XYZ file of C-alpha atoms in Angstrom:
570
model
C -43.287 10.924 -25.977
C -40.974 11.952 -28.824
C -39.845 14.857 -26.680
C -39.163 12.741 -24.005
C -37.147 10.407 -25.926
C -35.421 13.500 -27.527
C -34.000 14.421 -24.583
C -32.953 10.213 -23.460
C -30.872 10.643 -26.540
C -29.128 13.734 -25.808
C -28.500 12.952 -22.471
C -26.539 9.725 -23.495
C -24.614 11.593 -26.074
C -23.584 14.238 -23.690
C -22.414 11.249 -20.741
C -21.053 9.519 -23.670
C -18.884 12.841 -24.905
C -18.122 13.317 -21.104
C -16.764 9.511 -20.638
C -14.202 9.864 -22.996
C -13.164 13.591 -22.932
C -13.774 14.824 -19.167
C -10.111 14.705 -18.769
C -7.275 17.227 -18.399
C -6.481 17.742 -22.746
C -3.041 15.878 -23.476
C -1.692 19.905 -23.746
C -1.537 21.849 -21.077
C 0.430 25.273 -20.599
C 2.623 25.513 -17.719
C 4.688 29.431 -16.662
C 7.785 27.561 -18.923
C 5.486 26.612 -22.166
C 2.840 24.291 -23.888
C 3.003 20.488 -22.128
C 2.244 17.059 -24.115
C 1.572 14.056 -21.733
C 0.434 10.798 -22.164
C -2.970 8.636 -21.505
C -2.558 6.178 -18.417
C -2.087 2.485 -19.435
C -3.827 0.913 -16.848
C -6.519 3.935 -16.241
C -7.693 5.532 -18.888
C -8.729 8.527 -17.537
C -5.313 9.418 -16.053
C -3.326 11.869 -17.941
C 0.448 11.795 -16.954
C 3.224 14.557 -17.975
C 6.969 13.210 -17.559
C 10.395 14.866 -17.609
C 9.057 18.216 -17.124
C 12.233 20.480 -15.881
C 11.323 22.856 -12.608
C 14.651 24.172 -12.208
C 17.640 24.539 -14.413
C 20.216 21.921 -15.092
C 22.528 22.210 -11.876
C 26.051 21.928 -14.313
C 29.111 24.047 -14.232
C 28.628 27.520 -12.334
C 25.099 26.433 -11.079
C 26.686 23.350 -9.298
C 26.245 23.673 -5.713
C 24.195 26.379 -5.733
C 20.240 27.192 -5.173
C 18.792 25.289 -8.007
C 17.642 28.262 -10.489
C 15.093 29.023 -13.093
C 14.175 26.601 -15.882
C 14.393 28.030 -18.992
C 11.532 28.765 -21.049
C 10.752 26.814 -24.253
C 8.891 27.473 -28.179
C 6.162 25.401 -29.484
C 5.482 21.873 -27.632
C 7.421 19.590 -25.160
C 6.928 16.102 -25.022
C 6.311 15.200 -21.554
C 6.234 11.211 -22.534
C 9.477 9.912 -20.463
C 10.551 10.384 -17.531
C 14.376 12.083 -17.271
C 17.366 11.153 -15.955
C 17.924 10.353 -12.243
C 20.340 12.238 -10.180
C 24.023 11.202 -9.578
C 25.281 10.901 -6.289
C 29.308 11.265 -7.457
C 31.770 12.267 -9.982
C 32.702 10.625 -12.667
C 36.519 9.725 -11.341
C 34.730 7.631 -8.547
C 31.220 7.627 -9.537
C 28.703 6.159 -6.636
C 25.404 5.793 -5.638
C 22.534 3.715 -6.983
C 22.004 4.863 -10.663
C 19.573 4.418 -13.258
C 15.819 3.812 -12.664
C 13.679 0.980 -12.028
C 12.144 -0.762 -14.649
C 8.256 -0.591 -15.805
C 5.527 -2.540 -14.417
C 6.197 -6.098 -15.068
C 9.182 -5.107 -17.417
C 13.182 -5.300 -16.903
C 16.047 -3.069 -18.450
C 17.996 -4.255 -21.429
C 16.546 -7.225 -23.594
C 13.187 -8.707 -22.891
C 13.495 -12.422 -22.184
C 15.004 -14.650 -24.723
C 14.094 -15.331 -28.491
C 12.297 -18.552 -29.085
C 13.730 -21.362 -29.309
C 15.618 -22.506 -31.962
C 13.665 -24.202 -35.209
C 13.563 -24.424 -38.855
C 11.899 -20.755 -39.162
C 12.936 -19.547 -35.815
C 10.498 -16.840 -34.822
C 13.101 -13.117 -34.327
C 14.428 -12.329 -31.054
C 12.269 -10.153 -29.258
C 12.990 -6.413 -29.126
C 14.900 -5.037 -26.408
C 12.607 -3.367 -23.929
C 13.546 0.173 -23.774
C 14.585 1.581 -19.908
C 11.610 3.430 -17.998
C 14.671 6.151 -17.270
C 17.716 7.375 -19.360
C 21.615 7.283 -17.395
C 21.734 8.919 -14.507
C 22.951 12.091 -15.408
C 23.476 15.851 -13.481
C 21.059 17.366 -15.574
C 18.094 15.789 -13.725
C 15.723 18.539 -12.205
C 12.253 17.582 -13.281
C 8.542 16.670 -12.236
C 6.484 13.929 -12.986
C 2.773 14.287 -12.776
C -0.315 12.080 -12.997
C -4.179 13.841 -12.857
C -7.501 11.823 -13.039
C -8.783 15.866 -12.940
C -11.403 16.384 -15.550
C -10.021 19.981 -16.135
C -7.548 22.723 -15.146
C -8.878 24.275 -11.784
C -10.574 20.880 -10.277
C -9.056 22.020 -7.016
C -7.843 18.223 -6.798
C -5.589 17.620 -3.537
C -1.991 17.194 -4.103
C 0.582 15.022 -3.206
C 4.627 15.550 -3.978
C 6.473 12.381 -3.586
C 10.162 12.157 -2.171
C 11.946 9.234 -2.574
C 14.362 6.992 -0.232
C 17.893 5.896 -0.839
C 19.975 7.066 1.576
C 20.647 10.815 -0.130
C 22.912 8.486 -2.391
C 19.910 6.667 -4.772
C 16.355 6.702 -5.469
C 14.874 8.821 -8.497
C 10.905 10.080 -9.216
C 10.737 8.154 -12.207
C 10.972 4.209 -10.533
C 8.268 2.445 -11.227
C 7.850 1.423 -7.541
C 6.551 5.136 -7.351
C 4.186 5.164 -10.322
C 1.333 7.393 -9.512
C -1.083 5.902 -11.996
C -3.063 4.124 -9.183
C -3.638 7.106 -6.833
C -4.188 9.686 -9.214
C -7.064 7.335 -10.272
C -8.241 7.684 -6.595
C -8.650 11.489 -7.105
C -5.517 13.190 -5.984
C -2.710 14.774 -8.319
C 0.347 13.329 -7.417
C 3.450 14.927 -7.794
C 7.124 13.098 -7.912
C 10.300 15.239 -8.415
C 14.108 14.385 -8.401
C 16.879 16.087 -6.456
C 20.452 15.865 -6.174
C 22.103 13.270 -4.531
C 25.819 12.696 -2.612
C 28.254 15.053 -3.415
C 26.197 16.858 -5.991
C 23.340 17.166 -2.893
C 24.936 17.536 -0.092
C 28.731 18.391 -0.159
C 29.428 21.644 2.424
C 32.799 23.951 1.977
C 33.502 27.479 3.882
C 33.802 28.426 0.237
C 30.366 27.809 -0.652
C 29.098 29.309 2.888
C 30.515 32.163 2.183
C 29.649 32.664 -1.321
C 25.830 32.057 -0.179
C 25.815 34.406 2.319
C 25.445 32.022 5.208
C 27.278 30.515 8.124
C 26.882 26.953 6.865
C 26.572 25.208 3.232
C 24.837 21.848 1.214
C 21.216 20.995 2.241
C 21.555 21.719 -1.995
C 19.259 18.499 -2.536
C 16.659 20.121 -0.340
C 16.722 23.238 -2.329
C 15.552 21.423 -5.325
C 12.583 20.172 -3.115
C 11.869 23.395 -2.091
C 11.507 24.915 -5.777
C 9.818 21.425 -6.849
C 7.316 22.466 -4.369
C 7.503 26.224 -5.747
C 6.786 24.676 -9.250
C 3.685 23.395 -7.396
C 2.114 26.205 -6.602
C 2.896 28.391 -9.529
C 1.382 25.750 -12.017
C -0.575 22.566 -9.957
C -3.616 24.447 -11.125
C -3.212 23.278 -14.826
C -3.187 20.163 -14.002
C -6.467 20.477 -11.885
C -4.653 20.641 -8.783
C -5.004 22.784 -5.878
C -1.934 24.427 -5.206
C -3.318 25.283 -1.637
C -3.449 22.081 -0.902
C -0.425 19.957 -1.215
C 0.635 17.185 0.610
C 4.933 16.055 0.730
C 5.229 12.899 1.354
C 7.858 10.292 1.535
C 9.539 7.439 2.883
C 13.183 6.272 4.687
C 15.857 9.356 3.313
C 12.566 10.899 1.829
C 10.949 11.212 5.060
C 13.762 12.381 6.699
C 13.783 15.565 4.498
C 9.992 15.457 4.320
C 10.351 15.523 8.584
C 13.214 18.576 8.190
C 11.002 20.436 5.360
C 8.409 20.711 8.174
C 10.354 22.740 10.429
C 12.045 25.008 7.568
C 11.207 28.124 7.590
C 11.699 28.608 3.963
C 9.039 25.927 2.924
C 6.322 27.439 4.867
C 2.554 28.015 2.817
C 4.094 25.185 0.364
C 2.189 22.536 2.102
C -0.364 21.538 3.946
C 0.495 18.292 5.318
C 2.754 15.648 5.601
C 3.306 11.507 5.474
C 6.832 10.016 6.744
C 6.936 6.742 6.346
C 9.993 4.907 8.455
C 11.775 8.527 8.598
C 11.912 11.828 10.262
C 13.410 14.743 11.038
C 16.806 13.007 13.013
C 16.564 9.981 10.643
C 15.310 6.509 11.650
C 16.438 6.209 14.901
C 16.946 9.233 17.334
C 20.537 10.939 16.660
C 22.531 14.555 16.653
C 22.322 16.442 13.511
C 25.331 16.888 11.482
C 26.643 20.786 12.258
C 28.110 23.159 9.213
C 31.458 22.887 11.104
C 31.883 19.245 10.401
C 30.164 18.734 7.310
C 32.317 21.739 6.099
C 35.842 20.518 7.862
C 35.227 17.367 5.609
C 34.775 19.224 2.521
C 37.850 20.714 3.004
C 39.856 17.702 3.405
C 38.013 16.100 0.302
C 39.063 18.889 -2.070
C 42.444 19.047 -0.235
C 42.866 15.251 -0.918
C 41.823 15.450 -4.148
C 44.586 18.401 -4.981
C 41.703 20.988 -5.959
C 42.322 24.672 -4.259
C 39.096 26.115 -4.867
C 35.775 25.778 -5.543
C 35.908 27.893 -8.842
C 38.074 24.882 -10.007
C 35.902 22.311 -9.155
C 33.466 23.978 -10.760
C 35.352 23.874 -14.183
C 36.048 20.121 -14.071
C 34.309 18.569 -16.454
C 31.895 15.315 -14.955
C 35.049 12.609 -15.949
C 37.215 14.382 -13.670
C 35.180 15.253 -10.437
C 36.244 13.647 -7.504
C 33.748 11.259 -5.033
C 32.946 14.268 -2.674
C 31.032 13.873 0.974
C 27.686 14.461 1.131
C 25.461 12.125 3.147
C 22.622 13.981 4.208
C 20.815 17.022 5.607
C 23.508 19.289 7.714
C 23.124 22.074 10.062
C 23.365 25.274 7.459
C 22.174 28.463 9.420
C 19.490 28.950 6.718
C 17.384 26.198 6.133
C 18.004 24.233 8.854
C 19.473 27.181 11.658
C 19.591 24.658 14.548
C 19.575 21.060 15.194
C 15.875 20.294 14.095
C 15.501 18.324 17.389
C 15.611 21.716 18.933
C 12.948 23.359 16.833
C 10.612 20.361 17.124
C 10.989 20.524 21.131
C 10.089 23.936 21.151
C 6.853 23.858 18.811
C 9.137 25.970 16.317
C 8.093 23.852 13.343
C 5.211 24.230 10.898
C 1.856 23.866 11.029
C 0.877 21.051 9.719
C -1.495 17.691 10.076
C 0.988 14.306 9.778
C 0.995 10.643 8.967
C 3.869 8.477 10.171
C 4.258 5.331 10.752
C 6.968 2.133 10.357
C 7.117 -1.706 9.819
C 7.496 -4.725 12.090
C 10.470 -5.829 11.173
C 12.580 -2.742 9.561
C 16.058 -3.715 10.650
C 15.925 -6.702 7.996
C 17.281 -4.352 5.334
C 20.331 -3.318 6.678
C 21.700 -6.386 7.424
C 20.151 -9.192 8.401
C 18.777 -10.006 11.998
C 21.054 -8.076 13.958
C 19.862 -4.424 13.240
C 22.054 -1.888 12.927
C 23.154 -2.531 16.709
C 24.149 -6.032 15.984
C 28.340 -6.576 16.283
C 30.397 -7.879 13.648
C 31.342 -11.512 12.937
C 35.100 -12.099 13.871
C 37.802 -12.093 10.796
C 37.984 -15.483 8.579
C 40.168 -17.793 9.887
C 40.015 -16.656 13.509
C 38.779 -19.085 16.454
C 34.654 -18.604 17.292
C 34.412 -16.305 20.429
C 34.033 -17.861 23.808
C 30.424 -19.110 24.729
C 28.961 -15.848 26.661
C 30.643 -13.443 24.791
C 28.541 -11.948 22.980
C 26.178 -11.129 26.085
C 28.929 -9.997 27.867
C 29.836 -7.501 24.944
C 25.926 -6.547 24.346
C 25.649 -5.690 27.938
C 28.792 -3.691 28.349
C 27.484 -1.803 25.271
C 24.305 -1.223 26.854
C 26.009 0.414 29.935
C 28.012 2.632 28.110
C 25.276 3.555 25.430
C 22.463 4.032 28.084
C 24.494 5.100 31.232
C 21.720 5.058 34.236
C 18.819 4.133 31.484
C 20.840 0.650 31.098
C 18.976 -1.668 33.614
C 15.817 -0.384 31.748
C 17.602 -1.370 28.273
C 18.491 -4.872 30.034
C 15.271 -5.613 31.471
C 13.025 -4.225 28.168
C 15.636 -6.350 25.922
C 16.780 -9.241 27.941
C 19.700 -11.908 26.697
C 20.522 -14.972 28.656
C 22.618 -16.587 25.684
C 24.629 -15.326 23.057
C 21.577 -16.408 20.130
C 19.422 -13.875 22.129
C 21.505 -11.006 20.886
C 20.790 -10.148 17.530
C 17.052 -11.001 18.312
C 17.120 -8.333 20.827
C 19.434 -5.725 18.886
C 16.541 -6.405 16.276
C 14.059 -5.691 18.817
C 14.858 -2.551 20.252
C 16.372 -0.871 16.402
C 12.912 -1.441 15.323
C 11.302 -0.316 18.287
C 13.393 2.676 18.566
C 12.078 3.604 14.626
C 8.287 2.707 15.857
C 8.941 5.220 18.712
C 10.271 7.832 16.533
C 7.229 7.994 13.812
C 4.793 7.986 16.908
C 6.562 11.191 18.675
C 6.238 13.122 15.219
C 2.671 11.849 15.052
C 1.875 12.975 18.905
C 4.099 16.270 18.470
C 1.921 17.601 15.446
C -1.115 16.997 18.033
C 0.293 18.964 20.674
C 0.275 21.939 18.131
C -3.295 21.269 17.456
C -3.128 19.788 14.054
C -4.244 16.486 13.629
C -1.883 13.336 13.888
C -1.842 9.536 12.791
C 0.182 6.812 13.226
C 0.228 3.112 12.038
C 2.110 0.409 12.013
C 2.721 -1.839 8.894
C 3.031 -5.711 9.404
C 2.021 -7.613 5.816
C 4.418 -9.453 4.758
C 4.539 -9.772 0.747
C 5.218 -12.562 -1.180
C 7.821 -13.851 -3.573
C 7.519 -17.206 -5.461
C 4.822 -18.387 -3.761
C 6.593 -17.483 -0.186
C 6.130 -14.581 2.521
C 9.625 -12.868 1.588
C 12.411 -13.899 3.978
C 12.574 -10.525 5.207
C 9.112 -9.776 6.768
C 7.581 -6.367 6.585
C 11.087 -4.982 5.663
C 11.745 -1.319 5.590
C 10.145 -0.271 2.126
C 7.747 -3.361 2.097
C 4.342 -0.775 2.652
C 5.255 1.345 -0.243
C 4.040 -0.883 -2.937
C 0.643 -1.125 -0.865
C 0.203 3.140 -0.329
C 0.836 3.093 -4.574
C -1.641 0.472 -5.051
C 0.459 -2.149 -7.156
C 2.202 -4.690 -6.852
C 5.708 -3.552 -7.526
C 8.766 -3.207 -5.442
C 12.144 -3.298 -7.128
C 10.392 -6.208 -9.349
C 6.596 -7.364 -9.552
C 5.493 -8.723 -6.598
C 2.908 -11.634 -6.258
C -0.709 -10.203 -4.438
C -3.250 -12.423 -3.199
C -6.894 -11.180 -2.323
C -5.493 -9.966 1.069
C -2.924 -7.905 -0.642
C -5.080 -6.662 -3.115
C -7.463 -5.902 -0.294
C -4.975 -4.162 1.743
C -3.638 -1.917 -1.192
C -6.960 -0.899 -2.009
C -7.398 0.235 1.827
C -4.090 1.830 2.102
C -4.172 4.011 -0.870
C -7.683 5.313 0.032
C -6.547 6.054 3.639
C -3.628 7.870 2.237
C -5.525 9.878 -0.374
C -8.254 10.756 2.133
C -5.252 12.075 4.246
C -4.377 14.027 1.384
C -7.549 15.483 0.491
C -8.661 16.678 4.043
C -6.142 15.805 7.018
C -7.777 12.724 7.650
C -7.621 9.283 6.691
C -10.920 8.495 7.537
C -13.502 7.538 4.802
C -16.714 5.594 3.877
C -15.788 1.873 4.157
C -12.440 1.845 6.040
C -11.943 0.794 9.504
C -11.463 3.376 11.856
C -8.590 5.313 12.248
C -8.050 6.768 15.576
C -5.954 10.260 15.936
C -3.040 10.153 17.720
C -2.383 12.236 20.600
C -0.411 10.955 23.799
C 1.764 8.869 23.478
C 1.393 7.044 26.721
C -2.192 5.901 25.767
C -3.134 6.353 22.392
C -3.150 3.623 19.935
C -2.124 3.114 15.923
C -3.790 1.230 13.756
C -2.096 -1.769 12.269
C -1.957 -2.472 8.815
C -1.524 -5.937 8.179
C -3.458 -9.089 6.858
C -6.007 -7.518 8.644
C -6.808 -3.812 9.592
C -7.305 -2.809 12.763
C -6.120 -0.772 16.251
C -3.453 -2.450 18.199
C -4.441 -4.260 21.561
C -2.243 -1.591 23.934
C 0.661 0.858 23.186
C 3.764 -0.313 24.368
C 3.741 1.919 26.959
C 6.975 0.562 28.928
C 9.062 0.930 25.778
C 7.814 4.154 24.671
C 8.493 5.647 27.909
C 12.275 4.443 27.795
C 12.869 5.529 24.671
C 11.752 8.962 25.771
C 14.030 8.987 28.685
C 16.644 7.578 26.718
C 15.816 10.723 24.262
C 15.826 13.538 27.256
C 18.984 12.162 28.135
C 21.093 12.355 24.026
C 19.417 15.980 24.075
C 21.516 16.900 27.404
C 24.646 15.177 25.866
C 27.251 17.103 23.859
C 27.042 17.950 20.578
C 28.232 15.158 18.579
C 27.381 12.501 20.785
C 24.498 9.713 19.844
């Protein structure tokens, strides 16, 4: 009997020793030096690292260039705050969306206002300090979050890239806070990379001096070596470097979409989620070639009086000029064709994908109309005549969809001018559904395994579905697991319900190609376009009814027939 209890009492101590230390230690060595992170706040057994550099800072000569090594460091780095995002321009006409989103139920600056006055007023509050430093240039790091218990858990990975146009966005918002899913079981991974000008900006000058018949893409280079990070030190965080995930949504799943065709970025993942993205953007389109991306360097610098890059170089950040630099370009290296090309010949990677948009993604760019909708007339000038607008939106139609237009007409139907911007709605958001789906079916037809879905909650602010439906960015809050999205958001059983199913689909996807797990609806694959169905994720979970068959198949045609256009044309 004593024995017996002997061993009772040792077995408690040792799961009571395990609760509280089976956790990656708060120091962990990395190739560039010794690591201090942080415990989680909301889970306990999270560990997270912060600010951790993966490439060096991309000032003076190493401006548009290959990001390069970080440099090594003595003793112990603090890895407790995240760094600075990225700037998208110059400081003579700085742009882009700077600074980073505020913590979890926090805002930047002062914390709401002192009490109110009395005869021993209590002090003002303390000002609540900013989850991110300025935007700066020097902005290359890593963020990571581990629930591992050690180094070498072989825990799957996920690397996070964010949206924003190529112009905003940073690793460090809260809306991407990885507390939630590395609690789940999967290291997750968020990185920063340079935006705008700083990202993207092409010059002959800078083709030549790289060796190659095009220039910029410099933004993906940074996710490329984030990725290379990865896999020279996931393992110390008790992730499996041989199986990573990249994931991302709007801009972020456009370069997730391009990474997987890149020759380059091949045996750096394993897998991919695009959420309202991919490889030609959100809707289908020609990519931008070196030639023009390049020719509109030229003028910029031109314009701005600077005769080579060497000088631009030298300017110190006051001085630089805004620069272009919207996006991925045609480069000869990276990207060495249009990736439309690559993807219709089964060039691109093998790998298993997720995609998938939302019901009503035109809402953020501009109201009802979609990015198809035409402009109101100038203040002061007489309303158009009744019909006009129908007139105008069928015109457009014939000229956009030549011998595909009766299709258009009869798919998207107006009879009065109100129906327009209803059905410009319509078929932009239909036209991004189509677009995740052929990336989904595409993957298939190389044998790896594809799924698609299609996100309809809409989340609510004070008290009120927002006025904006299921928005573009509306599901990321949901794959995180809290309720955050540019501000705290207010969940309700279902939402809490459907965050808790999202994130577990998505980390199942991450840890084995599949999103498929004990206690979650089924997920069908996603194969053929013409018959196979997504699920929906909305106040409920389940498969759609039918595909929309009719509207996928125009959007293919349409599709076949921009691919047989000239270059340049959309």
């Amino acid at each position: 009997m004593k024995r017996f209890a002997f061993f009772f009492v040792l077995a408690a101590v040792i799961l009571a020793v395990s609760g509280t230390s089976a956790m990656i230690p708060e120091q962990v060595k990395i190739d560039t030096g010794l690591l201090e992170g942080v415990t989680g706040t909301v889970h306990p057994t999270v560990r997270i690292f912060k600010g951790i550099p993966f490439a060096a800072p991309p000032l003076g000569e190493n401006r548009w260039k290959a990001p390069q090594p970080a440099a090594k460091w003595d003793g112990v780095r603090k890895a407790d705050a995240f760094g600075p995002s990225c700037v998208a321009q110059g400081g003579a006409g700085r742009g882009g969306r700077g600074g980073g989103a505020p913590g979890r139920g926090g805002a930047p600056g002062a914390a709401p206002g002192a009490a109110a006055p009395a005869p021993q007023a209590a002090p003002a509050a303390p000002p609540v300090a900013p989850r991110q430093p300025p935007a700066s240039e020097d902005c290359l790091t890593v963020n990571v979050w581990t629930n591992a218990a050690r180094a070498g858990d072989r825990r799957p990975v996920m690397m996070w890239i964010y949206g924003g146009g190529f112009t905003g966005g940073s690793g460090g918002q809260a809306w991407y806070d990885g507390e939630d899913l590395a609690a789940k079981g999967a290291v997750i991974v968020t990185m920063n990379y340079r935006l705008g000008g700083f990202g993207f900006f092409a010059h002959p000058e800078l083709a030549k001096e790289a060796g190659h018949s095009g220039s910029g893409n410099y933004g993906v280079m940074d996710a490329i070596a984030a990725l290379q990070w990865i896999k020279r030190n996931i393992a110390a965080f008790g992730g499996d470097p041989n199986n990573v995930t990249i994931a991302g949504e709007s801009a972020g799943a456009i370069m997730v979409g391009a990474l997987a065709a890149m020759p380059p970025a091949k045996g750096l993942f394993n897998r991919v989620v695009v959420e309202s993205g991919a490889w030609m953007g959100l809707q289908m389109g020609r990519m931008t070639t070196a030639e023009q991306a390049q020719g509109n360097g030229a003028k910029a610098l031109e314009a701005a009086g600077i005769k080579s890059i060497a000088e631009l170089r030298a300017k110190p950040f006051a001085e630089l000029p805004n620069l272009p630099g919207n996006g991925m370009v045609i480069d000869g290296y990276l990207i060495p064709e249009d990736l439309s090309i690559t993807f219709a010949n089964g060039k691109q990677l093998d790998v298993d994908v997720l995609a998938g948009s939302n019901k009503d993604e035109n809402t953020f760019f501009g109201g009802g109309g979609g990015g198809r909708g035409g402009r109101g007339g100038a203040a002061g000038a007489a309303p158009p005549a009744p019909g006009a607008a129908v007139e105008a939106y069928i015109a457009r139609a014939k000229t956009q969809y030549g011998e595909l237009a009766d299709t258009f007409l009869k798919l998207y139907p107006v009879s009065k001018d109100e129906d327009v911007p209803l059905m410009n709605a319509a078929a932009q958001n239909d036209e991004i559904n189509w677009n995740m789906r052929q990336f989904a079916a595409l993957q298939s037809k190389k044998g790896k395994k594809g799924y698609a879905y299609f996100f309809t909650r809409v989340p609510l602010r004070n008290g009120q579905p927002q006025a904006n439906g299921a928005s573009h960015t509306a599901e990321i809050s949901y794959v995180f697991n809290h309720a955050y999205s540019n501000g705290p958001l207010e969940w309700n059983d279902v939402d809490k319900k459907l965050g808790d199913q999202m994130s577990s689909y998505w980390v199942n996807f991450f840890t084995k190609g599949d999103p498929n797990g004990p206690g979650l609806p089924a997920w069908p694959q996603y194969k053929d376009m013409s018959k196979d169905k997504v699920i929906v994720l909305g106040d409920t979970v389940q498969v759609e009814a039918a595909p929309p068959a009719e509207k996928l198949a125009f959007f293919n045609a349409r599709y076949a027939r921009l691919m047989k256009a000239p270059t340049g044309t959309n």
